[in-house]
Short mmCIF file of N, CA and C in Angstrom, two decimals:
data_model
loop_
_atom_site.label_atom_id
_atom_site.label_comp_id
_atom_site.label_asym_id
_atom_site.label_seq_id
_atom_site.Cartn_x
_atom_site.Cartn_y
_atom_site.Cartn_z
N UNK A 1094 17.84 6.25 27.22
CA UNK A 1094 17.73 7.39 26.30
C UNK A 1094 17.22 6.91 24.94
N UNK A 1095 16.06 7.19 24.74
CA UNK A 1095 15.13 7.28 23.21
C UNK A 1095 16.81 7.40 22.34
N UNK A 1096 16.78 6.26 21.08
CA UNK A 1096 17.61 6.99 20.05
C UNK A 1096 17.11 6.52 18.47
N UNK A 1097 16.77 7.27 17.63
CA UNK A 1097 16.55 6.87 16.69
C UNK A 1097 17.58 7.40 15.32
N UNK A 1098 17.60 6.40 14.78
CA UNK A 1098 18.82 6.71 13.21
C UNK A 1098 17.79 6.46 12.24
N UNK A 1099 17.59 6.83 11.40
CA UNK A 1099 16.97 7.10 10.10
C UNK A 1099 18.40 6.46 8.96
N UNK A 1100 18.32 5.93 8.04
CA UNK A 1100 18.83 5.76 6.84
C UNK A 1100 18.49 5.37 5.83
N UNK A 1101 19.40 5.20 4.65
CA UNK A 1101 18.31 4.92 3.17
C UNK A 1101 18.07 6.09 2.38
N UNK A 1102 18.42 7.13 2.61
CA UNK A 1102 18.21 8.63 1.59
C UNK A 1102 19.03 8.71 0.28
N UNK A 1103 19.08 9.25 -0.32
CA UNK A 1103 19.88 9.30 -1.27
C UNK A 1103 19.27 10.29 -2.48
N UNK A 1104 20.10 10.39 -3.69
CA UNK A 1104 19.36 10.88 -4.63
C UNK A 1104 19.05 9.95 -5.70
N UNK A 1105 17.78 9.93 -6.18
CA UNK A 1105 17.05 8.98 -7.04
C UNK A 1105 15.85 9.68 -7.82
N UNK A 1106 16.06 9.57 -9.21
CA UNK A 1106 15.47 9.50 -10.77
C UNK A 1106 13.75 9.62 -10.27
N UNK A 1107 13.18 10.63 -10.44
CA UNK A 1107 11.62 10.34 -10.66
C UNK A 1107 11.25 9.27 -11.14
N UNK A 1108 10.45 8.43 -10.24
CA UNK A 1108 10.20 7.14 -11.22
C UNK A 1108 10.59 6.24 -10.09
N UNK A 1109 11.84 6.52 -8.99
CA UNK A 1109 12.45 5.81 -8.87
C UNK A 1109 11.82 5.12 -7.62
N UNK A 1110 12.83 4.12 -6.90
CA UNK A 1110 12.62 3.74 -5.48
C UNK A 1110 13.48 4.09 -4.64
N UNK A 1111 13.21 3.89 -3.05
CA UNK A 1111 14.08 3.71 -1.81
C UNK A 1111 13.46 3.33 -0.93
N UNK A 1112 14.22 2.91 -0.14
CA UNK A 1112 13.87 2.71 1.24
C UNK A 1112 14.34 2.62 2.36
N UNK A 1113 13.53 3.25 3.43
CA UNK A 1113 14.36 4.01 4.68
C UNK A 1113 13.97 3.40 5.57
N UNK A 1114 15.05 2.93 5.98
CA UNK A 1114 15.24 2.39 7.62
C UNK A 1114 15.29 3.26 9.08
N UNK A 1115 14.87 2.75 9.61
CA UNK A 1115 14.70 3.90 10.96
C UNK A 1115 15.33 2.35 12.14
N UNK A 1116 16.63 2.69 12.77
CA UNK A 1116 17.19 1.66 14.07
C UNK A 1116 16.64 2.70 15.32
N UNK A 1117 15.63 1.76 16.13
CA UNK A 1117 15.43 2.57 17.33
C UNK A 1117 16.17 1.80 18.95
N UNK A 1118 16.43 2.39 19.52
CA UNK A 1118 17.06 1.69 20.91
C UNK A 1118 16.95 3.00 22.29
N UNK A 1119 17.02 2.34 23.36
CA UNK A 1119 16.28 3.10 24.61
C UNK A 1119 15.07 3.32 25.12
N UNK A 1120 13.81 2.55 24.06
CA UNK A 1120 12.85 2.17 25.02
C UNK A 1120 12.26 0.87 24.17
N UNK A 1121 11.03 0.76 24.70
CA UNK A 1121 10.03 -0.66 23.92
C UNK A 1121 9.51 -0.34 23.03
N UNK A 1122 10.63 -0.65 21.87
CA UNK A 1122 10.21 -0.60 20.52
C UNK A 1122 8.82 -1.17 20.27
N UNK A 1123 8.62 -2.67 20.82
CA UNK A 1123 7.44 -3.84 20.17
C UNK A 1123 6.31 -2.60 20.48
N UNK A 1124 6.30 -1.43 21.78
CA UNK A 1124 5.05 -1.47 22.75
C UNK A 1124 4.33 0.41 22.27
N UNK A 1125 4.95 0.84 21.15
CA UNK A 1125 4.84 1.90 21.03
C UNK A 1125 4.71 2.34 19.24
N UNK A 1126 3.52 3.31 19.10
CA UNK A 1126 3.35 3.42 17.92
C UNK A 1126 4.04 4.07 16.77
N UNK A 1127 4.52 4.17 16.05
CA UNK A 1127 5.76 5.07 15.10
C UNK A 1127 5.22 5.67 14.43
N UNK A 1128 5.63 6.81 13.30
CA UNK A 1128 5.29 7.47 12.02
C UNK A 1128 6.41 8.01 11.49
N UNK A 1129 6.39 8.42 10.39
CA UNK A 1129 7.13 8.84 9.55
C UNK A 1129 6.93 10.32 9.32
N UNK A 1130 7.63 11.42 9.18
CA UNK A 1130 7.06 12.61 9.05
C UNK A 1130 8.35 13.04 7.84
N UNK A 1131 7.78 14.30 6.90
CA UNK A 1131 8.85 14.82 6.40
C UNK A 1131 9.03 16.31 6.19
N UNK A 1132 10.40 17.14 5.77
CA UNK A 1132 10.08 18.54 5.83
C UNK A 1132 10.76 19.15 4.33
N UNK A 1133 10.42 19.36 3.48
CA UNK A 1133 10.53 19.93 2.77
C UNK A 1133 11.33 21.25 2.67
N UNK A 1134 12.04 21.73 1.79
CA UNK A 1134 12.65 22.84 1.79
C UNK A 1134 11.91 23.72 1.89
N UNK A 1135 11.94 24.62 3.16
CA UNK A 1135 11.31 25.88 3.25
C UNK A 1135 10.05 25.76 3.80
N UNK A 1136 9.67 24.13 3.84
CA UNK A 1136 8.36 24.43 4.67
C UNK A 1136 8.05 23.47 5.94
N UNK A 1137 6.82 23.16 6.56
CA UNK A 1137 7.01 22.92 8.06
C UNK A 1137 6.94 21.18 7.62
N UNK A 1138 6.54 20.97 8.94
CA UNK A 1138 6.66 19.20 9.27
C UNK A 1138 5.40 18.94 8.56
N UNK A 1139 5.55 17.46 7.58
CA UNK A 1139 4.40 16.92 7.26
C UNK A 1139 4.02 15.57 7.51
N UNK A 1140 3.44 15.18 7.87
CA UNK A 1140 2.79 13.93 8.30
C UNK A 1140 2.88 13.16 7.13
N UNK A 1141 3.50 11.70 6.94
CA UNK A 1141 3.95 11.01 6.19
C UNK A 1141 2.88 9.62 6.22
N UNK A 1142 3.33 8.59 7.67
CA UNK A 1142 2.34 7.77 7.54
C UNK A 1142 2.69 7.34 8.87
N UNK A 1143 1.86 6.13 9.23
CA UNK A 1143 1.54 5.42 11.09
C UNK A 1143 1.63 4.65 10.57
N UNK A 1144 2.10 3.88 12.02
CA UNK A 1144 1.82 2.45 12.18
C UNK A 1144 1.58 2.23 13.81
N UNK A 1145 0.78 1.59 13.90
CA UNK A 1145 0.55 0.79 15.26
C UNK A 1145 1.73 -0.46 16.03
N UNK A 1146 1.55 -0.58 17.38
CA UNK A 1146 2.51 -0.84 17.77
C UNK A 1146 2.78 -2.35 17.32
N UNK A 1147 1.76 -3.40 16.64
CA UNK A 1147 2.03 -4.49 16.28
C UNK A 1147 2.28 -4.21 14.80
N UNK A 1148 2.10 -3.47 13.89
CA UNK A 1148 1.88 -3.44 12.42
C UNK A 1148 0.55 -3.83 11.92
N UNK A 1149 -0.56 -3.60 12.91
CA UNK A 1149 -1.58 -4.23 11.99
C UNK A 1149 -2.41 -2.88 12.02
N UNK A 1150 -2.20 -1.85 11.80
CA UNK A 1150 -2.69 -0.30 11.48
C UNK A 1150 -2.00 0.57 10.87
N UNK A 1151 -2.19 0.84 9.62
CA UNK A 1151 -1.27 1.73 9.16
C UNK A 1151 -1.89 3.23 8.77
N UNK A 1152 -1.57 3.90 8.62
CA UNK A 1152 -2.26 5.53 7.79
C UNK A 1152 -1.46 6.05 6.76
N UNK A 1153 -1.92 6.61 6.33
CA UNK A 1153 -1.03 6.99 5.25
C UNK A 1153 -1.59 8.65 4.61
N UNK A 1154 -0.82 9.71 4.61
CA UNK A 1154 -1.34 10.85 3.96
C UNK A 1154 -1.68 10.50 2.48
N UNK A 1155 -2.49 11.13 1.83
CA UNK A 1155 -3.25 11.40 0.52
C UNK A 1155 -1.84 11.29 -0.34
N UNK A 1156 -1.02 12.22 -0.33
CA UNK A 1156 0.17 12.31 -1.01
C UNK A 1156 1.11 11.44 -1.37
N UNK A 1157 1.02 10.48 -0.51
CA UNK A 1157 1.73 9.48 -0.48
C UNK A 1157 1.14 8.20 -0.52
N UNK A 1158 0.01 7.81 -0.63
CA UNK A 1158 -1.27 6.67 -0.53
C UNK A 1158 -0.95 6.30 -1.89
N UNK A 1159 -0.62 5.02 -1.56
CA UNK A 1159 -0.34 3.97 -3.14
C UNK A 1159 0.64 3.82 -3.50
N UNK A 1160 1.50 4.36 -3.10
CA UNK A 1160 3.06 4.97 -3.21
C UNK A 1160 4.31 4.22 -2.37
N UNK A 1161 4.03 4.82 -1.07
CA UNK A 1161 4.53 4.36 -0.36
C UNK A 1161 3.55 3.17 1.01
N UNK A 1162 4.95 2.43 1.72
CA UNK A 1162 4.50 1.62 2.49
C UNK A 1162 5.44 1.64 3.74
N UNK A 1163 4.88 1.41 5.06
CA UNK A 1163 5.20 1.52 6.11
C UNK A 1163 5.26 0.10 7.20
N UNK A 1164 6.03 0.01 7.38
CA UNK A 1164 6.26 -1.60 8.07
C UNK A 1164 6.81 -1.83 9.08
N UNK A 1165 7.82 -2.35 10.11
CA UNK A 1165 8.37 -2.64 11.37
C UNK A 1165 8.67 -3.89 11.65
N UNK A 1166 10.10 -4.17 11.69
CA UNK A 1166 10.35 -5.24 12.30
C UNK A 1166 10.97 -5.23 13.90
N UNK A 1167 9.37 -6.03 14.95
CA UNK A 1167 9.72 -6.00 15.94
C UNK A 1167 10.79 -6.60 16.67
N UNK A 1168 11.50 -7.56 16.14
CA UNK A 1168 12.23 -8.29 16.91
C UNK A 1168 13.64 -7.66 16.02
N UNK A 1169 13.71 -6.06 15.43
CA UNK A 1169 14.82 -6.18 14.88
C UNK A 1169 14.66 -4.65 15.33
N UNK A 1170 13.70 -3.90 16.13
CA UNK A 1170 13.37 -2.78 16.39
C UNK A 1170 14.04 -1.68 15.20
N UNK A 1171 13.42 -2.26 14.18
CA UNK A 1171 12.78 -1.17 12.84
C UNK A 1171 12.06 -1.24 12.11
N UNK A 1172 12.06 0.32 11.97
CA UNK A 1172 11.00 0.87 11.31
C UNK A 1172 11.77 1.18 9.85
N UNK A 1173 10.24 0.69 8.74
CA UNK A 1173 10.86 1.23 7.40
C UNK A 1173 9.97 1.74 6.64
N UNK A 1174 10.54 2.56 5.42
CA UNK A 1174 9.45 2.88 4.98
C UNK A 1174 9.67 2.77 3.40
N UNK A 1175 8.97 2.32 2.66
CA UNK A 1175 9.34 1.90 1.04
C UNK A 1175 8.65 3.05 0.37
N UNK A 1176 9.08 3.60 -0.49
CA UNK A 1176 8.71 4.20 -1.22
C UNK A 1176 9.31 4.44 -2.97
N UNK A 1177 7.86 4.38 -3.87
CA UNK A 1177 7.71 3.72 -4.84
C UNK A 1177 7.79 5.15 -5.73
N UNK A 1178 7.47 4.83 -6.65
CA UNK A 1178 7.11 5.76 -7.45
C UNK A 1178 7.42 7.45 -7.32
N UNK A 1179 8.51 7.62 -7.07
CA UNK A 1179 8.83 9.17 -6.31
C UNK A 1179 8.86 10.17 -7.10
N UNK A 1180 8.07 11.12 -6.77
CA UNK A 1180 7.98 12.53 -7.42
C UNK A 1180 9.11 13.19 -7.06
N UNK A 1181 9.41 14.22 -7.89
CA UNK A 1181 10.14 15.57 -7.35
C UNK A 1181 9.35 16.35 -5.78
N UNK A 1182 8.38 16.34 -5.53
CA UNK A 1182 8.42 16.86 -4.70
C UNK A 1182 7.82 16.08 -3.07
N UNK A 1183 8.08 14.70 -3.38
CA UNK A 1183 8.85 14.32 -2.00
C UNK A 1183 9.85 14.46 -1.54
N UNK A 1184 10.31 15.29 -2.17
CA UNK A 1184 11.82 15.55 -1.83
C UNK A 1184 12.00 16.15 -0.40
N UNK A 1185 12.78 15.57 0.17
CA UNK A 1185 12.75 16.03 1.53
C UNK A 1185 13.67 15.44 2.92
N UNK A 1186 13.25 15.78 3.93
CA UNK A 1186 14.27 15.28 4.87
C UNK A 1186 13.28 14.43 5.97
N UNK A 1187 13.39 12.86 5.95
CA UNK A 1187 12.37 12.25 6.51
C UNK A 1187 12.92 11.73 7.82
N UNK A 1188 12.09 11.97 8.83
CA UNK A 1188 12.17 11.32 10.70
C UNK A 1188 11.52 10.41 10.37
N UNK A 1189 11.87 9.60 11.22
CA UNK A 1189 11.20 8.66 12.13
C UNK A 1189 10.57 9.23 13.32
N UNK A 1190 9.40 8.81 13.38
CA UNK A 1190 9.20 9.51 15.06
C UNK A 1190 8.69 8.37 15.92
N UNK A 1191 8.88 8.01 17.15
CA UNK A 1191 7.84 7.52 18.08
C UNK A 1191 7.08 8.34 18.65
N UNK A 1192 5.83 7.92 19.19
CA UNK A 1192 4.81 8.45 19.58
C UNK A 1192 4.98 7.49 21.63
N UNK A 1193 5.01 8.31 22.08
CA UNK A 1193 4.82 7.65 23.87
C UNK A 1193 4.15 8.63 24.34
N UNK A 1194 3.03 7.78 24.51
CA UNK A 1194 2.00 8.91 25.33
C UNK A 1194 1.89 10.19 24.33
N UNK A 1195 1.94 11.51 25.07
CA UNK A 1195 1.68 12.73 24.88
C UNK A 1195 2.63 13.17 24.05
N UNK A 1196 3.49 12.40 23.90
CA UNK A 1196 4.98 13.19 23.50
C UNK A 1196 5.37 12.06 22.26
N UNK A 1197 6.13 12.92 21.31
CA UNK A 1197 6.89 12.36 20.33
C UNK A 1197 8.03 12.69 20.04
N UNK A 1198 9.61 11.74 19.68
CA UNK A 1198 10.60 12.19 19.46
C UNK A 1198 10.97 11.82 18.01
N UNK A 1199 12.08 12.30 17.22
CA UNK A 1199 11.81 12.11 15.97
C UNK A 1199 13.92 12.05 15.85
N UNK A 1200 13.95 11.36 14.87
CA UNK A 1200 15.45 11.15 15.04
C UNK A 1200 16.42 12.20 13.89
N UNK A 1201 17.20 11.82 13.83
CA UNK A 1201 17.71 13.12 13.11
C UNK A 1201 17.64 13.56 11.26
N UNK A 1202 17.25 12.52 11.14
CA UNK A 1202 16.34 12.25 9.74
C UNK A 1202 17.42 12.19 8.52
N UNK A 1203 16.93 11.81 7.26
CA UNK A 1203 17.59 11.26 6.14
C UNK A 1203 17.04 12.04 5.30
N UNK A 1204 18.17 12.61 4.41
CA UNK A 1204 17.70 13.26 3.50
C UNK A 1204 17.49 12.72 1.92
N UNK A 1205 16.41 12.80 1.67
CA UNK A 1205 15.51 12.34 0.25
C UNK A 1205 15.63 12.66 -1.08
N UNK A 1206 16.40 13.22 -2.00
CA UNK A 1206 16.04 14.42 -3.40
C UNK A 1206 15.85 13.35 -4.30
N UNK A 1207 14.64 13.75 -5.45
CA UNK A 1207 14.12 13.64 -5.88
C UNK A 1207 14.47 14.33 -7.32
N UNK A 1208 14.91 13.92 -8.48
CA UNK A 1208 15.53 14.92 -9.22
C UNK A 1208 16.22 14.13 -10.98
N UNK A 1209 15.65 14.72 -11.54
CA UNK A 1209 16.72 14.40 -13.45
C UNK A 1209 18.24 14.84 -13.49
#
């Protein structure tokens, strides 16, 4: 059984940092590609950033490009994601997702605020 935990949320100062850990267990972490997605109050799922199944591909949305960074340690099967410089309106509730095949599951996610 796919399980993913997300952690690392908190509330943190515009300006500020964090960083979120994603523990995955129940399939081949090394062999499968991840992303990060997030949802905002009131609105739908947004595409955050990729990574490939070794770490040597990453993507990153516009919004978040320069900002944040996306990484994986395979032999510790996680996923993380750093993020720098945080606006108020990353504020949000961030998954982890794997990608297998056709299908993606996303774990129960960490919540983000952003705030003075």
């Amino acid at each position: 059984e796919v399980q993913l935990v997300e952690s690392g949320g908190g509330l943190v100062q515009p300006g500020g940092s964090l960083r979120l850990s994603c523990a995955a267990s129940g399939f081949s972490f090394s062999s499968n590609p991840m992303k990060w997605v997030r949802q905002a109050p009131g609105k739908g799922l947004e595409w955050v950033s990729y990574i490939s199944p070794g770490g040597g591909t990453t993507s990153y949305a516009d919004s978040v490009k320069g900002r944040f960074t996306i990484s994986r340690d395979n032999a510790k099967n996680t996923l993380y994601l750093q993020m720098n410089s945080l606006k108020p309106e990353d504020t949000a509730v961030y998954y982890c997702t794997v990608i297998r095949g056709t299908t993606e599951q996303k774990g129960p996610g960490t919540q983000v605020t952003v705030s003075s």
